[in-house]
């Protein structure tokens, strides 16, 4: 007896899952619109239980999210986002300070490297002279 051909059931299940995924994403976008929120791809993906990468492949859904973002004024940001702005400002200040420290370290290391190259050059020059000149006066 040949094995059962269940491919048809797999195809049907795949189509049903695809339809459910899309419906969940569409509903998340509609819910964001009803709440008059400024939606993000991450927020919609999380609300719908889908991956961001999948959502980015759905150009019509991304277009809908972009349209909602443009309609929802930036001034209607939630206090949670305002806290994020303050947090981002602190992170930026910290990054700028770290950048300054790294620039100082690079400058210091560059000076040390230049000194080391100079010393190597000096020693190579001395190595070409008689050994008494390398050792120095006694």
CSV table of N, CA and C in Angstrom, one decimal:
chain,number,residue,atom,x,y,z
A,1,UNK,N,0.9,-1.2,0.0
A,1,UNK,CA,0.0,0.0,0.0
A,1,UNK,C,0.9,1.2,0.0
A,2,UNK,N,0.7,2.2,-0.9
A,2,UNK,CA,1.6,3.4,-1.0
A,2,UNK,C,1.2,4.3,0.2
A,3,UNK,N,2.2,5.1,0.6
A,3,UNK,CA,2.0,6.1,1.7
A,3,UNK,C,0.9,7.1,1.3
A,4,UNK,N,0.2,7.5,2.3
A,4,UNK,CA,-0.9,8.5,2.1
A,4,UNK,C,-0.3,9.8,1.6
A,5,UNK,N,-0.9,10.5,0.7
A,5,UNK,CA,-0.5,11.8,0.2
A,5,UNK,C,-1.2,12.9,1.0
A,6,UNK,N,-0.5,13.4,2.0
A,6,UNK,CA,-1.1,14.5,2.8
A,6,UNK,C,-0.7,15.9,2.4
A,7,UNK,N,-0.1,16.0,1.3
A,7,UNK,CA,0.3,17.3,0.8
A,7,UNK,C,-0.8,18.3,0.8
A,8,UNK,N,-2.0,17.9,0.4
A,8,UNK,CA,-3.1,18.8,0.3
A,8,UNK,C,-3.4,19.4,1.6
A,9,UNK,N,-3.4,18.6,2.7
A,9,UNK,CA,-3.7,19.1,4.0
A,9,UNK,C,-2.6,20.1,4.5
A,10,UNK,N,-1.4,19.8,4.1
A,10,UNK,CA,-0.3,20.7,4.5
A,10,UNK,C,-0.4,22.1,3.8
A,11,UNK,N,-0.8,22.0,2.5
A,11,UNK,CA,-1.0,23.3,1.8
A,11,UNK,C,-2.2,24.1,2.4
A,12,UNK,N,-3.3,23.4,2.7
A,12,UNK,CA,-4.4,24.1,3.3
A,12,UNK,C,-4.0,24.7,4.7
A,13,UNK,N,-3.3,24.0,5.5
A,13,UNK,CA,-2.9,24.5,6.8
A,13,UNK,C,-2.0,25.7,6.6
A,14,UNK,N,-1.1,25.6,5.6
A,14,UNK,CA,-0.2,26.7,5.4
A,14,UNK,C,-0.9,28.0,5.0
A,15,UNK,N,-1.9,27.8,4.1
A,15,UNK,CA,-2.7,28.9,3.6
A,15,UNK,C,-3.5,29.5,4.8
A,16,UNK,N,-4.1,28.7,5.6
A,16,UNK,CA,-4.8,29.1,6.8
A,16,UNK,C,-4.0,29.9,7.7
A,17,UNK,N,-2.8,29.4,8.0
A,17,UNK,CA,-1.8,30.1,8.9
A,17,UNK,C,-1.4,31.5,8.3
A,18,UNK,N,-1.2,31.5,7.0
A,18,UNK,CA,-0.8,32.7,6.3
A,18,UNK,C,-2.0,33.8,6.4
A,19,UNK,N,-3.2,33.3,6.2
A,19,UNK,CA,-4.4,34.2,6.3
A,19,UNK,C,-4.5,34.7,7.7
A,20,UNK,N,-4.3,33.9,8.7
A,20,UNK,CA,-4.5,34.3,10.1
A,20,UNK,C,-3.4,35.3,10.5
A,21,UNK,N,-2.2,35.1,10.0
A,21,UNK,CA,-1.1,36.0,10.3
A,21,UNK,C,-1.4,37.4,9.7
A,22,UNK,N,-1.8,37.4,8.5
A,22,UNK,CA,-2.1,38.6,7.8
A,22,UNK,C,-3.3,39.4,8.5
A,23,UNK,N,-4.3,38.6,8.9
A,23,UNK,CA,-5.5,39.2,9.6
A,23,UNK,C,-5.0,39.8,10.9
A,24,UNK,N,-4.1,39.1,11.6
A,24,UNK,CA,-3.6,39.6,12.9
A,24,UNK,C,-2.9,40.9,12.7
A,25,UNK,N,-2.1,41.0,11.7
A,25,UNK,CA,-1.3,42.2,11.4
A,25,UNK,C,-2.3,43.4,11.0
A,26,UNK,N,-3.2,43.1,10.2
A,26,UNK,CA,-4.2,44.1,9.8
A,26,UNK,C,-5.0,44.6,11.0
A,27,UNK,N,-5.4,43.7,11.8
A,27,UNK,CA,-6.1,44.1,13.0
A,27,UNK,C,-5.2,45.0,14.0
A,28,UNK,N,-4.0,44.6,14.1
A,28,UNK,CA,-3.1,45.4,14.9
A,28,UNK,C,-2.9,46.9,14.4
A,29,UNK,N,-2.9,47.0,13.0
A,29,UNK,CA,-2.8,48.3,12.4
A,29,UNK,C,-4.1,49.1,12.6
A,30,UNK,N,-5.2,48.4,12.5
A,30,UNK,CA,-6.5,49.1,12.7
A,30,UNK,C,-6.7,49.5,14.2
A,31,UNK,N,-6.2,48.7,15.1
A,31,UNK,CA,-6.3,49.0,16.5
A,31,UNK,C,-5.4,50.2,16.8
A,32,UNK,N,-4.3,50.3,16.2
A,32,UNK,CA,-3.4,51.5,16.4
A,32,UNK,C,-4.1,52.7,15.9
A,33,UNK,N,-4.8,52.6,14.7
A,33,UNK,CA,-5.5,53.7,14.2
A,33,UNK,C,-6.6,54.2,15.1
A,34,UNK,N,-7.3,53.2,15.6
A,34,UNK,CA,-8.4,53.6,16.6
A,34,UNK,C,-7.9,54.3,17.8
A,35,UNK,N,-6.7,53.9,18.3
A,35,UNK,CA,-6.2,54.5,19.5
A,35,UNK,C,-5.5,55.9,19.1
A,36,UNK,N,-5.5,56.2,17.9
A,36,UNK,CA,-4.8,57.4,17.4
A,36,UNK,C,-3.3,57.5,17.8
A,37,UNK,N,-2.7,56.3,17.7
A,37,UNK,CA,-1.3,56.2,18.1
A,37,UNK,C,-0.4,56.4,16.8
A,38,UNK,N,0.8,56.7,17.1
A,38,UNK,CA,1.8,56.7,16.0
A,38,UNK,C,2.5,55.4,16.0
A,39,UNK,N,2.0,54.4,15.2
A,39,UNK,CA,2.5,53.1,15.2
A,39,UNK,C,4.0,52.9,14.7
A,40,UNK,N,4.6,51.9,15.2
A,40,UNK,CA,5.9,51.5,14.6
A,40,UNK,C,5.8,50.1,14.1
A,41,UNK,N,6.7,49.7,13.3
A,41,UNK,CA,6.8,48.3,12.7
A,41,UNK,C,6.9,47.4,13.9
A,42,UNK,N,7.8,47.7,14.8
A,42,UNK,CA,8.1,46.8,16.0
A,42,UNK,C,6.8,46.6,16.8
A,43,UNK,N,6.1,47.8,17.1
A,43,UNK,CA,4.9,47.7,17.9
A,43,UNK,C,3.8,46.9,17.2
A,44,UNK,N,3.6,47.1,15.9
A,44,UNK,CA,2.6,46.3,15.1
A,44,UNK,C,3.0,44.8,15.1
A,45,UNK,N,4.2,44.6,14.9
A,45,UNK,CA,4.7,43.2,14.8
A,45,UNK,C,4.5,42.5,16.2
A,46,UNK,N,4.8,43.2,17.3
A,46,UNK,CA,4.6,42.6,18.6
A,46,UNK,C,3.1,42.4,18.9
A,47,UNK,N,2.3,43.4,18.5
A,47,UNK,CA,0.8,43.3,18.8
A,47,UNK,C,0.2,42.2,18.0
A,48,UNK,N,0.7,42.0,16.8
A,48,UNK,CA,0.1,40.9,15.9
A,48,UNK,C,0.7,39.6,16.1
A,49,UNK,N,1.9,39.5,16.8
A,49,UNK,CA,2.5,38.2,17.1
A,49,UNK,C,3.2,37.7,15.8
A,50,UNK,N,3.7,38.7,15.0
A,50,UNK,CA,4.4,38.3,13.7
A,50,UNK,C,5.8,38.9,13.8
A,51,UNK,N,6.7,38.4,12.9
A,51,UNK,CA,8.0,38.9,12.9
A,51,UNK,C,8.1,40.2,12.1
A,52,UNK,N,9.1,41.0,12.5
A,52,UNK,CA,9.3,42.3,11.8
A,52,UNK,C,9.7,42.0,10.3
A,53,UNK,N,10.5,40.9,10.2
A,53,UNK,CA,11.0,40.6,8.8
A,53,UNK,C,9.8,40.2,7.9
A,54,UNK,N,8.9,39.5,8.4
A,54,UNK,CA,7.7,39.1,7.6
A,54,UNK,C,6.9,40.4,7.3
A,55,UNK,N,6.7,41.2,8.3
A,55,UNK,CA,5.9,42.4,8.1
A,55,UNK,C,6.6,43.3,7.0
A,56,UNK,N,7.9,43.4,7.0
A,56,UNK,CA,8.5,44.2,6.0
A,56,UNK,C,8.3,43.6,4.6
A,57,UNK,N,8.0,42.4,4.4
A,57,UNK,CA,7.8,41.8,3.1
A,57,UNK,C,6.4,42.1,2.6
A,58,UNK,N,5.5,42.6,3.5
A,58,UNK,CA,4.1,43.0,3.1
A,58,UNK,C,4.0,44.5,2.8
A,59,UNK,N,4.3,44.8,1.6
A,59,UNK,CA,4.5,46.2,1.3
A,59,UNK,C,3.2,47.0,1.5
A,60,UNK,N,2.0,46.4,1.3
A,60,UNK,CA,0.8,47.2,1.6
A,60,UNK,C,0.6,47.5,3.1
A,61,UNK,N,1.0,46.5,3.9
A,61,UNK,CA,0.9,46.8,5.4
A,61,UNK,C,1.9,47.8,5.8
A,62,UNK,N,3.1,47.8,5.3
A,62,UNK,CA,4.1,48.8,5.6
A,62,UNK,C,3.6,50.2,5.1
A,63,UNK,N,3.0,50.2,4.0
A,63,UNK,CA,2.5,51.5,3.5
A,63,UNK,C,1.4,52.0,4.4
A,64,UNK,N,0.5,51.1,4.9
A,64,UNK,CA,-0.5,51.5,5.9
A,64,UNK,C,0.1,52.0,7.2
A,65,UNK,N,1.1,51.4,7.7
A,65,UNK,CA,1.8,51.9,8.9
A,65,UNK,C,2.4,53.2,8.6
A,66,UNK,N,3.1,53.4,7.5
A,66,UNK,CA,3.7,54.7,7.2
A,66,UNK,C,2.6,55.8,7.1
A,67,UNK,N,1.5,55.5,6.5
A,67,UNK,CA,0.4,56.5,6.4
A,67,UNK,C,-0.1,56.9,7.8
A,68,UNK,N,-0.2,55.9,8.7
A,68,UNK,CA,-0.7,56.2,10.0
A,68,UNK,C,0.4,57.0,10.8
A,69,UNK,N,1.6,56.7,10.5
A,69,UNK,CA,2.7,57.5,11.2
A,69,UNK,C,2.6,59.0,10.8
A,70,UNK,N,2.3,59.2,9.5
A,70,UNK,CA,2.2,60.6,9.0
A,70,UNK,C,1.0,61.3,9.4
A,71,UNK,N,-0.1,60.5,9.6
A,71,UNK,CA,-1.4,61.1,10.1
A,71,UNK,C,-1.3,61.5,11.6
A,72,UNK,N,-0.7,60.6,12.4
A,72,UNK,CA,-0.7,60.8,13.8
A,72,UNK,C,0.4,61.9,14.1
A,73,UNK,N,0.0,63.0,14.6
A,73,UNK,CA,1.0,64.1,14.9
A,73,UNK,C,2.0,63.6,15.9
A,74,UNK,N,3.2,64.1,15.7
A,74,UNK,CA,4.3,63.8,16.6
A,74,UNK,C,4.0,64.3,18.0
A,75,UNK,N,3.1,65.4,18.1
A,75,UNK,CA,2.9,66.0,19.4
A,75,UNK,C,2.0,65.1,20.3
A,76,UNK,N,1.3,64.1,19.7
A,76,UNK,CA,0.5,63.2,20.4
A,76,UNK,C,1.3,62.0,21.0
A,77,UNK,N,2.5,62.2,21.2
A,77,UNK,CA,3.4,61.1,21.7
A,77,UNK,C,3.0,60.9,23.2
A,78,UNK,N,3.1,59.6,23.6
A,78,UNK,CA,2.7,59.3,24.9
A,78,UNK,C,3.8,59.6,25.9
A,79,UNK,N,3.5,59.8,27.2
A,79,UNK,CA,4.6,60.1,28.2
A,79,UNK,C,5.7,59.0,28.1
A,80,UNK,N,5.3,57.8,27.8
A,80,UNK,CA,6.3,56.7,27.7
A,80,UNK,C,7.4,57.1,26.6
A,81,UNK,N,6.9,57.6,25.5
A,81,UNK,CA,7.8,58.1,24.5
A,81,UNK,C,8.7,59.3,24.9
A,82,UNK,N,8.0,60.2,25.7
A,82,UNK,CA,8.8,61.3,26.2
A,82,UNK,C,9.9,60.9,27.1
A,83,UNK,N,9.7,59.8,27.9
A,83,UNK,CA,10.7,59.3,28.7
A,83,UNK,C,11.8,58.7,27.8
A,84,UNK,N,11.4,58.1,26.8
A,84,UNK,CA,12.4,57.5,25.8
A,84,UNK,C,13.2,58.6,25.2
A,85,UNK,N,12.6,59.7,25.0
A,85,UNK,CA,13.4,60.9,24.4
A,85,UNK,C,14.5,61.3,25.4
A,86,UNK,N,14.1,61.4,26.7
A,86,UNK,CA,15.1,61.8,27.7
A,86,UNK,C,16.2,60.7,27.8
A,87,UNK,N,15.7,59.5,27.8
A,87,UNK,CA,16.7,58.4,27.8
A,87,UNK,C,17.7,58.4,26.6
A,88,UNK,N,17.1,58.7,25.5
A,88,UNK,CA,18.0,58.8,24.3
A,88,UNK,C,18.9,60.0,24.4
A,89,UNK,N,18.5,61.1,25.0
A,89,UNK,CA,19.4,62.2,25.2
A,89,UNK,C,20.5,61.9,26.1
A,90,UNK,N,20.2,61.2,27.2
A,90,UNK,CA,21.3,60.7,28.1
A,90,UNK,C,22.3,59.8,27.4
A,91,UNK,N,21.7,58.8,26.6
A,91,UNK,CA,22.5,57.9,25.9
A,91,UNK,C,23.4,58.6,24.9
A,92,UNK,N,22.9,59.6,24.2
A,92,UNK,CA,23.7,60.4,23.3
A,92,UNK,C,24.8,61.1,24.0
A,93,UNK,N,24.5,61.8,25.1
A,93,UNK,CA,25.5,62.5,25.9
A,93,UNK,C,26.6,61.5,26.3
A,94,UNK,N,26.2,60.3,26.8
A,94,UNK,CA,27.2,59.3,27.2
A,94,UNK,C,28.0,58.9,26.1
A,95,UNK,N,27.4,58.7,24.9
A,95,UNK,CA,28.2,58.2,23.7
A,95,UNK,C,29.2,59.3,23.3
A,96,UNK,N,28.7,60.6,23.3
A,96,UNK,CA,29.6,61.7,23.0
A,96,UNK,C,30.8,61.7,23.9
A,97,UNK,N,30.6,61.6,25.2
A,97,UNK,CA,31.7,61.6,26.2
A,97,UNK,C,32.6,60.4,25.9
A,98,UNK,N,32.1,59.2,25.7
A,98,UNK,CA,32.9,58.1,25.4
A,98,UNK,C,33.7,58.3,24.1
A,99,UNK,N,33.1,58.9,23.1
A,99,UNK,CA,33.8,59.2,21.9
A,99,UNK,C,35.0,60.1,22.2
A,100,UNK,N,34.8,61.2,23.0
A,100,UNK,CA,35.9,62.0,23.4
A,100,UNK,C,37.0,61.3,24.1
A,101,UNK,N,36.6,60.4,25.0
A,101,UNK,CA,37.7,59.6,25.7
A,101,UNK,C,38.4,58.7,24.7
A,102,UNK,N,37.7,58.1,23.8
A,102,UNK,CA,38.4,57.3,22.8
A,102,UNK,C,39.3,58.1,21.9
A,103,UNK,N,38.9,59.3,21.5
A,103,UNK,CA,39.8,60.1,20.7
A,103,UNK,C,41.0,60.5,21.5
A,104,UNK,N,40.9,60.7,22.8
A,104,UNK,CA,42.1,61.0,23.6
A,104,UNK,C,43.0,59.8,23.6
A,105,UNK,N,42.4,58.6,23.8
A,105,UNK,CA,43.2,57.4,23.9
A,105,UNK,C,43.9,57.2,22.5
A,106,UNK,N,43.2,57.4,21.4
A,106,UNK,CA,43.9,57.2,20.1
A,106,UNK,C,45.0,58.2,19.9
A,107,UNK,N,44.8,59.4,20.4
A,107,UNK,CA,45.9,60.4,20.3
A,107,UNK,C,47.1,60.0,21.1
A,108,UNK,N,46.9,59.5,22.3
A,108,UNK,CA,47.9,59.1,23.2
A,108,UNK,C,48.7,57.9,22.6
A,109,UNK,N,47.9,56.9,22.1
A,109,UNK,CA,48.5,55.7,21.5
A,109,UNK,C,49.3,56.1,20.2
A,110,UNK,N,48.8,57.0,19.5
A,110,UNK,CA,49.5,57.5,18.3
A,110,UNK,C,50.9,58.1,18.7
A,111,UNK,N,50.9,58.9,19.7
A,111,UNK,CA,52.2,59.5,20.2
A,111,UNK,C,53.1,58.4,20.6
A,112,UNK,N,52.6,57.4,21.4
A,112,UNK,CA,53.5,56.3,21.8
A,112,UNK,C,54.0,55.5,20.7
A,113,UNK,N,53.2,55.3,19.7
A,113,UNK,CA,53.6,54.5,18.5
A,113,UNK,C,54.7,55.3,17.7
A,114,UNK,N,54.5,56.6,17.6
A,114,UNK,CA,55.5,57.4,16.9
A,114,UNK,C,56.8,57.4,17.7
A,115,UNK,N,56.7,57.4,19.0
A,115,UNK,CA,58.0,57.3,19.8
A,115,UNK,C,58.6,56.0,19.7
A,116,UNK,N,57.8,54.9,19.6
A,116,UNK,CA,58.4,53.6,19.5
A,116,UNK,C,59.1,53.4,18.1
A,117,UNK,N,58.4,54.0,17.1
A,117,UNK,CA,59.0,53.9,15.7
A,117,UNK,C,60.3,54.7,15.7
A,118,UNK,N,60.4,55.9,16.4
A,118,UNK,CA,61.6,56.6,16.4
A,118,UNK,C,62.7,55.9,17.2
A,119,UNK,N,62.3,55.2,18.2
A,119,UNK,CA,63.3,54.4,19.0
A,119,UNK,C,63.8,53.3,18.2
A,120,UNK,N,63.0,52.6,17.4
A,120,UNK,CA,63.4,51.5,16.6
A,120,UNK,C,64.4,52.0,15.5
A,121,UNK,N,64.0,53.2,14.9
A,121,UNK,CA,64.9,53.7,13.9
A,121,UNK,C,66.3,54.1,14.5
A,122,UNK,N,66.3,54.6,15.7
A,122,UNK,CA,67.5,55.0,16.4
A,122,UNK,C,68.4,53.8,16.6
A,123,UNK,N,67.7,52.7,17.1
A,123,UNK,CA,68.5,51.5,17.4
A,123,UNK,C,69.0,50.8,16.2
A,124,UNK,N,68.2,50.9,15.1
A,124,UNK,CA,68.7,50.3,13.8
A,124,UNK,C,69.9,51.1,13.3
A,125,UNK,N,69.9,52.4,13.5
A,125,UNK,CA,71.0,53.2,13.1
A,125,UNK,C,72.2,52.9,13.9
A,126,UNK,N,72.0,52.7,15.2
A,126,UNK,CA,73.2,52.4,16.1
A,126,UNK,C,73.7,51.0,15.8
A,127,UNK,N,72.8,50.1,15.4
A,127,UNK,CA,73.3,48.7,15.1
A,127,UNK,C,74.2,48.7,13.9
A,128,UNK,N,74.2,49.6,13.1
A,128,UNK,CA,75.1,49.7,11.9
A,128,UNK,C,76.5,50.2,12.3
A,129,UNK,N,76.7,50.7,13.5
A,129,UNK,CA,77.9,51.2,14.0
A,129,UNK,C,78.7,50.2,14.8
A,130,UNK,N,79.9,50.4,15.1
A,130,UNK,CA,80.7,49.4,15.9
A,130,UNK,C,80.0,49.2,17.2
A,131,UNK,N,80.2,48.0,17.8
A,131,UNK,CA,79.5,47.6,19.0
A,131,UNK,C,79.8,48.5,20.1
A,132,UNK,N,81.0,49.1,20.2
A,132,UNK,CA,81.2,50.1,21.3
A,132,UNK,C,80.3,51.3,21.3
A,133,UNK,N,79.9,51.7,20.0
A,133,UNK,CA,79.0,52.8,19.9
A,133,UNK,C,77.5,52.4,20.4
A,134,UNK,N,77.2,51.1,20.2
A,134,UNK,CA,75.9,50.6,20.7
A,134,UNK,C,75.8,50.6,22.2
A,135,UNK,N,77.0,50.0,22.8
A,135,UNK,CA,77.0,49.9,24.2
A,135,UNK,C,77.2,51.2,24.9
A,136,UNK,N,77.9,52.1,24.3
A,136,UNK,CA,78.2,53.4,24.9
A,136,UNK,C,79.5,53.5,25.6
A,137,UNK,N,79.9,54.6,26.1
A,137,UNK,CA,81.2,54.8,26.7
A,137,UNK,C,81.2,54.0,28.1
A,138,UNK,N,82.4,53.5,28.4
A,138,UNK,CA,82.5,52.7,29.7
A,138,UNK,C,83.0,53.6,30.8
